[in-house]
CSV table of C-alpha atoms in Angstrom, one decimal:
chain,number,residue,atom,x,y,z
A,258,UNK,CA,74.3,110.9,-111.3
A,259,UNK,CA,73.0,113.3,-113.7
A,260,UNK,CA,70.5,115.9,-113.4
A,261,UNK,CA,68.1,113.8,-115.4
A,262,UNK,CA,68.0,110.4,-114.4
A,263,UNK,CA,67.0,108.0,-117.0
A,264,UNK,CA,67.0,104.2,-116.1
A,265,UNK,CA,68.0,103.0,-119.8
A,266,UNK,CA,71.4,102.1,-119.0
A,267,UNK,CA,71.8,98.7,-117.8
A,268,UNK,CA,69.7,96.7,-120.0
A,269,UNK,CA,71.9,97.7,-123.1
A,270,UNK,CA,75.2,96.9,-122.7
A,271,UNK,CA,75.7,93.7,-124.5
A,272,UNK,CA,72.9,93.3,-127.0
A,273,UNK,CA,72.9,95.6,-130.2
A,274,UNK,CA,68.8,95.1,-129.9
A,275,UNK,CA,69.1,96.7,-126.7
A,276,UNK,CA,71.6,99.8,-128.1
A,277,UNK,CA,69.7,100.6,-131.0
A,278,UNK,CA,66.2,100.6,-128.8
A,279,UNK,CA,67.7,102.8,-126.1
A,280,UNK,CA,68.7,105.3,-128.7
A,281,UNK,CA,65.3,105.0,-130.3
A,282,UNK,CA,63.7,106.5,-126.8
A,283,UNK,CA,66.4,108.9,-125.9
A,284,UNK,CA,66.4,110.1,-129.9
A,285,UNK,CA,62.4,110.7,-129.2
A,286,UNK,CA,62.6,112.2,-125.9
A,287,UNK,CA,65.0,115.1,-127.6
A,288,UNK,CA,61.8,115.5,-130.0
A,289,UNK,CA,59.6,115.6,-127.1
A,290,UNK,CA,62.2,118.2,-125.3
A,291,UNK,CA,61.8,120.2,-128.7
A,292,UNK,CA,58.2,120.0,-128.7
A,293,UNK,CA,58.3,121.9,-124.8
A,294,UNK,CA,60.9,124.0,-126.0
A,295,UNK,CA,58.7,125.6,-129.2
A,296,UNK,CA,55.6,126.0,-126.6
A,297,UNK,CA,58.1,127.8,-124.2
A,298,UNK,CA,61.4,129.3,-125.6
A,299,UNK,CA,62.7,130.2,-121.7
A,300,UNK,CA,61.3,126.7,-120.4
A,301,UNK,CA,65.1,126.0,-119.2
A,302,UNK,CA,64.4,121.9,-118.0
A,303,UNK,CA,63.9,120.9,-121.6
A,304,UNK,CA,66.9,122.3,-122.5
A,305,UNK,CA,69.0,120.7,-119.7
A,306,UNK,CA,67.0,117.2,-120.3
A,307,UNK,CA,67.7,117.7,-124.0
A,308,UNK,CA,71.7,118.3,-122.9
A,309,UNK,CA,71.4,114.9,-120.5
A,310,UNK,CA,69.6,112.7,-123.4
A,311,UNK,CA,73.1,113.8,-126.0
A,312,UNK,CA,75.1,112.6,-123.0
A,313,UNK,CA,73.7,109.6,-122.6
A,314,UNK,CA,74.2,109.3,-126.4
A,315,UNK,CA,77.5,110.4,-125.6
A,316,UNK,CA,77.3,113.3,-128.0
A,317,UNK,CA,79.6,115.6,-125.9
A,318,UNK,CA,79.5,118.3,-128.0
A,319,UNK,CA,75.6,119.1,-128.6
A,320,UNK,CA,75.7,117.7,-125.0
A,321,UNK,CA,77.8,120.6,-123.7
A,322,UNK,CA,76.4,123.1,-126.1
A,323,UNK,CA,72.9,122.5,-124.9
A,324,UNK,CA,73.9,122.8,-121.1
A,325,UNK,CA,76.6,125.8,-121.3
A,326,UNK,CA,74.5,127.8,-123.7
A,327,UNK,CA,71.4,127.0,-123.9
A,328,UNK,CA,70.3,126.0,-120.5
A,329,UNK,CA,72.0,128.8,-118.5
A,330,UNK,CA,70.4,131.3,-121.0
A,331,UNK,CA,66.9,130.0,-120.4
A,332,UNK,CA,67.6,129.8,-116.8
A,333,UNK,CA,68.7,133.1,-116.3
A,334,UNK,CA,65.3,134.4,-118.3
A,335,UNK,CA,63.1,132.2,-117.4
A,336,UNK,CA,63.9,132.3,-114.1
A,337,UNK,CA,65.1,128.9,-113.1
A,338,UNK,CA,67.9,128.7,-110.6
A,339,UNK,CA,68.1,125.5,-109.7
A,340,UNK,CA,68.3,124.0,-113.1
A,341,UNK,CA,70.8,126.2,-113.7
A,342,UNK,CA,72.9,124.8,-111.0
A,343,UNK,CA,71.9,121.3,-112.5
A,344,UNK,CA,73.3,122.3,-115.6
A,345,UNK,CA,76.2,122.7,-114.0
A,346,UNK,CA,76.5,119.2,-112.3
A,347,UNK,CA,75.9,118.1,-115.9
A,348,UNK,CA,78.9,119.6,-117.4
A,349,UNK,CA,81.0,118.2,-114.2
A,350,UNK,CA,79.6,114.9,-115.9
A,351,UNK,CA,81.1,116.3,-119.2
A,352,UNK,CA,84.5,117.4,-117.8
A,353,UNK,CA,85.0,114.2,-116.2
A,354,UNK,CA,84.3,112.0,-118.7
A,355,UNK,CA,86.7,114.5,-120.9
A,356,UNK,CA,89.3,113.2,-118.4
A,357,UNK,CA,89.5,116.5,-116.3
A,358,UNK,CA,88.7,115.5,-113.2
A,359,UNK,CA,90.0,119.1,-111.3
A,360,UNK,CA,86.6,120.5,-113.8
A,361,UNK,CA,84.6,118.6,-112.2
A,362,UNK,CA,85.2,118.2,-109.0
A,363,UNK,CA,85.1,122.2,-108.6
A,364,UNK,CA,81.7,121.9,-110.7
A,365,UNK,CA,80.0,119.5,-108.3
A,366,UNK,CA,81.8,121.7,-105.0
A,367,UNK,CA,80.6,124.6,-106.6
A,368,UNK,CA,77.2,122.8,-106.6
A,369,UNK,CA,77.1,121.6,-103.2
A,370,UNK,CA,77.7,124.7,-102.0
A,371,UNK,CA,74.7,126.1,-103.5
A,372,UNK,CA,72.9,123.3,-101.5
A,373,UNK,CA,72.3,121.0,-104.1
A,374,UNK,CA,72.1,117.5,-103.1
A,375,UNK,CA,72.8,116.0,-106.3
A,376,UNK,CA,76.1,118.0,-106.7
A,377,UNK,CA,77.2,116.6,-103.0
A,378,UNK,CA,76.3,112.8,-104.1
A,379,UNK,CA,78.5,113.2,-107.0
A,380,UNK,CA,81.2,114.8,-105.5
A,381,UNK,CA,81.2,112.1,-103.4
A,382,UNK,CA,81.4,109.5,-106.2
A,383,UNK,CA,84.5,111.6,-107.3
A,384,UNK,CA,85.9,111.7,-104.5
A,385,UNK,CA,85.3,107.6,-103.7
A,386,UNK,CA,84.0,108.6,-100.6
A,387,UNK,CA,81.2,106.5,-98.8
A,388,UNK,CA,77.1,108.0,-99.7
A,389,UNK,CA,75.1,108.4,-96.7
A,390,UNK,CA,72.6,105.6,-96.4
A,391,UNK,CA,68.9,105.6,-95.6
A,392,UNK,CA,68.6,105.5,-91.4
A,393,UNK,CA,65.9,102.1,-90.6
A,394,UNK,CA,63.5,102.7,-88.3
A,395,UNK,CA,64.1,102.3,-84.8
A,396,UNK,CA,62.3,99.1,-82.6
A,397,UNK,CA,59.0,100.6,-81.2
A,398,UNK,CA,58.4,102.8,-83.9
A,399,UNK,CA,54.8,103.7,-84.5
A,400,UNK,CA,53.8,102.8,-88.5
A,401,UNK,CA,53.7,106.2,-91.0
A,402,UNK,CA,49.9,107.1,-91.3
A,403,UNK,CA,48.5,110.2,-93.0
A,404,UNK,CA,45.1,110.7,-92.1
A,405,UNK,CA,45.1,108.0,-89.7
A,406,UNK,CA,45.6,105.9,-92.2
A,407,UNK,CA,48.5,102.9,-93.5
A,408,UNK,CA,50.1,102.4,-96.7
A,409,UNK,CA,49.1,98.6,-96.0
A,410,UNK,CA,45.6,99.2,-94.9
A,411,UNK,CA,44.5,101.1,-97.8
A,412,UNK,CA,46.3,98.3,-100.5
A,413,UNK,CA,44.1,96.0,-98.5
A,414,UNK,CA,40.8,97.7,-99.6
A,415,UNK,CA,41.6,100.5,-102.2
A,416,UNK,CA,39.1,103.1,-102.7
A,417,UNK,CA,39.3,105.1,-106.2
A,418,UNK,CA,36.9,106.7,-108.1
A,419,UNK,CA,36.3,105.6,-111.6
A,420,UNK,CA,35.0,108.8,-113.2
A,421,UNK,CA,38.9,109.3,-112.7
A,422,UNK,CA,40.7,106.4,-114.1
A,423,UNK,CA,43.1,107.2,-117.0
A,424,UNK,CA,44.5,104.7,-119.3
A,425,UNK,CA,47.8,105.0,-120.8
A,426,UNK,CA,48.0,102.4,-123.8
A,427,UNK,CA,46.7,98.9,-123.0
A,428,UNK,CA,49.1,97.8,-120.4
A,429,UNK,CA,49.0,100.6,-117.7
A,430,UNK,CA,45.7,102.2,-116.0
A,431,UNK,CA,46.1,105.3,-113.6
A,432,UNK,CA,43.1,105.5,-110.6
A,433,UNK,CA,43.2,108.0,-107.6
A,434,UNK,CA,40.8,108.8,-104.8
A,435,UNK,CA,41.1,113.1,-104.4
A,436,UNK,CA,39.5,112.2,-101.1
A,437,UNK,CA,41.1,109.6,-99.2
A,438,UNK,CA,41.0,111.7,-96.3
A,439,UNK,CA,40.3,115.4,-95.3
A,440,UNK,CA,43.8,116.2,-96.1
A,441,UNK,CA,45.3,113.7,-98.5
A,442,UNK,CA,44.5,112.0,-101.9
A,443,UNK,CA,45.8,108.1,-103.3
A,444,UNK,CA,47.2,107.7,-106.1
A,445,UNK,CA,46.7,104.2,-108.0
A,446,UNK,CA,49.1,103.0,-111.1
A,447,UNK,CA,48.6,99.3,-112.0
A,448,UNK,CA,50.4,97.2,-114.8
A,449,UNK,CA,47.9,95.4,-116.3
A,450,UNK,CA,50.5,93.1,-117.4
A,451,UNK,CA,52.0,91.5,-114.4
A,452,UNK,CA,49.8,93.0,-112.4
A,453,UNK,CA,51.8,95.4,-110.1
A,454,UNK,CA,50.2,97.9,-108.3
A,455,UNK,CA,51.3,101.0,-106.7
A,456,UNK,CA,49.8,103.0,-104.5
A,457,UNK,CA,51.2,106.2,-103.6
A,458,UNK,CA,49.1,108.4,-100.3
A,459,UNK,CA,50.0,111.9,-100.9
A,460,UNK,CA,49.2,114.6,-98.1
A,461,UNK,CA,47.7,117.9,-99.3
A,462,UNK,CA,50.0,121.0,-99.4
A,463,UNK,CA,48.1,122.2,-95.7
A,464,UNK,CA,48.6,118.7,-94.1
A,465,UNK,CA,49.4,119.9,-90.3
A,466,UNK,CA,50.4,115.8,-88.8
A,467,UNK,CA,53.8,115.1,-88.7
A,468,UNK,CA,55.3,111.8,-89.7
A,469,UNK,CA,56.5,109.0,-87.6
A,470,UNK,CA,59.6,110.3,-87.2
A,471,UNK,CA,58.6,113.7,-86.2
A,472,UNK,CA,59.0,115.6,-90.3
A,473,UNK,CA,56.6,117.9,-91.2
A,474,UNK,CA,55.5,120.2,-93.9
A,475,UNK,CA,58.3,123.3,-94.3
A,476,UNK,CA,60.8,120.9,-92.8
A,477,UNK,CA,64.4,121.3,-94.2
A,478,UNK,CA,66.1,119.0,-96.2
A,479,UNK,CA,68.8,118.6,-93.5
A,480,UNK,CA,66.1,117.6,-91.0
A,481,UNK,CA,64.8,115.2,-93.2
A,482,UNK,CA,68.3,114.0,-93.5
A,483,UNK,CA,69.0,113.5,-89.9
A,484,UNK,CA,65.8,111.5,-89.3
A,485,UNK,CA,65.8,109.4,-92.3
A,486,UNK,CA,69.3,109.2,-93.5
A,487,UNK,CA,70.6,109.9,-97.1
A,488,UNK,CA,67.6,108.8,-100.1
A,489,UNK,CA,68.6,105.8,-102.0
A,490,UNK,CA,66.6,107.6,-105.0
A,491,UNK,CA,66.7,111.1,-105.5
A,492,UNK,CA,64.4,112.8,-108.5
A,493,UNK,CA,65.2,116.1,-109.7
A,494,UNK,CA,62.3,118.6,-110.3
A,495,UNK,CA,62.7,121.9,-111.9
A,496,UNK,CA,61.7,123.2,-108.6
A,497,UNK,CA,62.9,120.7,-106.2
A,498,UNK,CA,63.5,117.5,-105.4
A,499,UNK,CA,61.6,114.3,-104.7
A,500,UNK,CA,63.7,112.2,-101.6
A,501,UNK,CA,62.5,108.5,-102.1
A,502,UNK,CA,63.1,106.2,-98.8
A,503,UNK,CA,62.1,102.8,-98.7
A,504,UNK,CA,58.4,103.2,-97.8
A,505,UNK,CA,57.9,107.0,-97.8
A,506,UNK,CA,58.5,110.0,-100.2
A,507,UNK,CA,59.1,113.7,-99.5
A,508,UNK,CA,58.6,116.2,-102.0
A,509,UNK,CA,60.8,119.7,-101.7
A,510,UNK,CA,60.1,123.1,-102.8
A,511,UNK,CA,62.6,125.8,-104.5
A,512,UNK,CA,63.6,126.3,-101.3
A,513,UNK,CA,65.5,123.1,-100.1
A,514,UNK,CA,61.5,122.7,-97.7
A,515,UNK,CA,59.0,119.8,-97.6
A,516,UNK,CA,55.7,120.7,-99.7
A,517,UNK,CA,54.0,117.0,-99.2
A,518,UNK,CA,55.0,114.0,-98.5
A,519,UNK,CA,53.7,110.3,-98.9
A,520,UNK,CA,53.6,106.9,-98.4
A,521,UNK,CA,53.8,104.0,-101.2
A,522,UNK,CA,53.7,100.7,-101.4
A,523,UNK,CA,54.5,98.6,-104.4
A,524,UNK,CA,52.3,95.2,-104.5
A,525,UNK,CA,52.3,92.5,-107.4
């Protein structure tokens, strides 16, 4: 799994249309990279998604380049530990597929040491050994609410406000409510194409309720872990990390802590 996770991989093996499209995006993402990069010489993400978007063009060299130099340069001055241990998961990724697996598996030990969970998942992978799965919830257990509040009820009569809507192209319209409760907003992204809605009910950073499960905000990643299980998803941040469960999200600081967390649902 790399540090950047970009879902443009399984539509394009088989049909050139496909190849030459998904090189199209990644080709102008590295321009977008650039773009952050000439705003902020020491931004040190754009440098390591700019190092993730050659590998997935499996240009190994500007690939490597971008996340031995580059990266861990801007890291180091701009202050950005974590995606300097990402950088380093990435050029596992790069000793690997260079057929050195002994590389790689010390990069992604070297990783999970540090506490990162995304150099533990690929160790893992190297190692064949079976990923943690997501823990169901138990018979009996009460449904997650924030603010008194269910995912389900709020789908069922959505309350945004309009002043707020933001339309990105014709085909996708962003709506939120800042105020869906005294400590939580909803987030609203519809495709106006098929119609599928998500709504996403963030708490606030004070939120003091815990979850269903007993999680609340500061809680470790560990803790997390041994209530819900291992996330099928996980999203890197520059900071942190976003842990995406079935029906509910956690969002983690620089510190490995829970900052918010939410609940989504995904209706079409």
């Amino acid at each position: 799994r790399l540090p950047l996770e970009l879902d443009l991989e399984s539509s394009a093996k088989g049909n050139d249309g496909m190849v030459n499209k998904r090189e199209q995006i990644l080709r102008q993402a590295i321009l977008h990279f650039d773009a952050a990069i000439s705003l902020d010489p020491n931004y040190a993400p754009a440098y390591l998604n700019k190092a993730c978007a050659y590998a997935l063009l499996n240009d190994t060299v500007r690939a490597r380049f971008y996340a031995e130099t580059e990266t861990k340069q801007a890291a180091l001055v701009g202050h950005f530990p974590k995606t300097s241990t990402d950088a380093d998961i990435l050029i596992g990724i790069l000793d690997f597929r260079a057929g050195n697996a002994t590389a790689a598996e010390a990069a992604f030990a070297t990783a999970a040491g540090s506490g990162s969970a995304l150099g533990a998942h690929n160790l893992r992978v190297l190692r064949n050994e079976p990923q943690p799965t997501e823990i169901p919830p138990s018979a009996g257990l009460r449904r997650e609410k924030i603010d008194d509040k269910t995912i389900a009820a709020i789908s069922a009569d959505p309350q945004f406000v309009p002043s707020k809507d933001v339309s990105v192209g014709p085909n996708l319209m962003f709506r939120q409510n800042p105020a869906e409760g005294p400590g939580s907003k909803l987030f609203i992204s519809q495709n106006l194409v098929n119609d599928e809605i998500v709504f996403l009910h963030l708490t606030n950073p004070a939120y003091q309720e815990p979850t269903a499960r007993g999680i609340s905000l500061g809680d470790d990643r560990a803790t997390v872990v041994e209530k819900y299980g291992e996330p099928t998803t996980a999203v890197e941040t520059p900071r942190g990390q976003i842990m995406v469960y079935k029906a509910i999200l956690f969002i983690l600081d620089n510190h490995g802590k829970v900052a918010r967390w939410g609940n989504y649902l995904i209706s079409s």
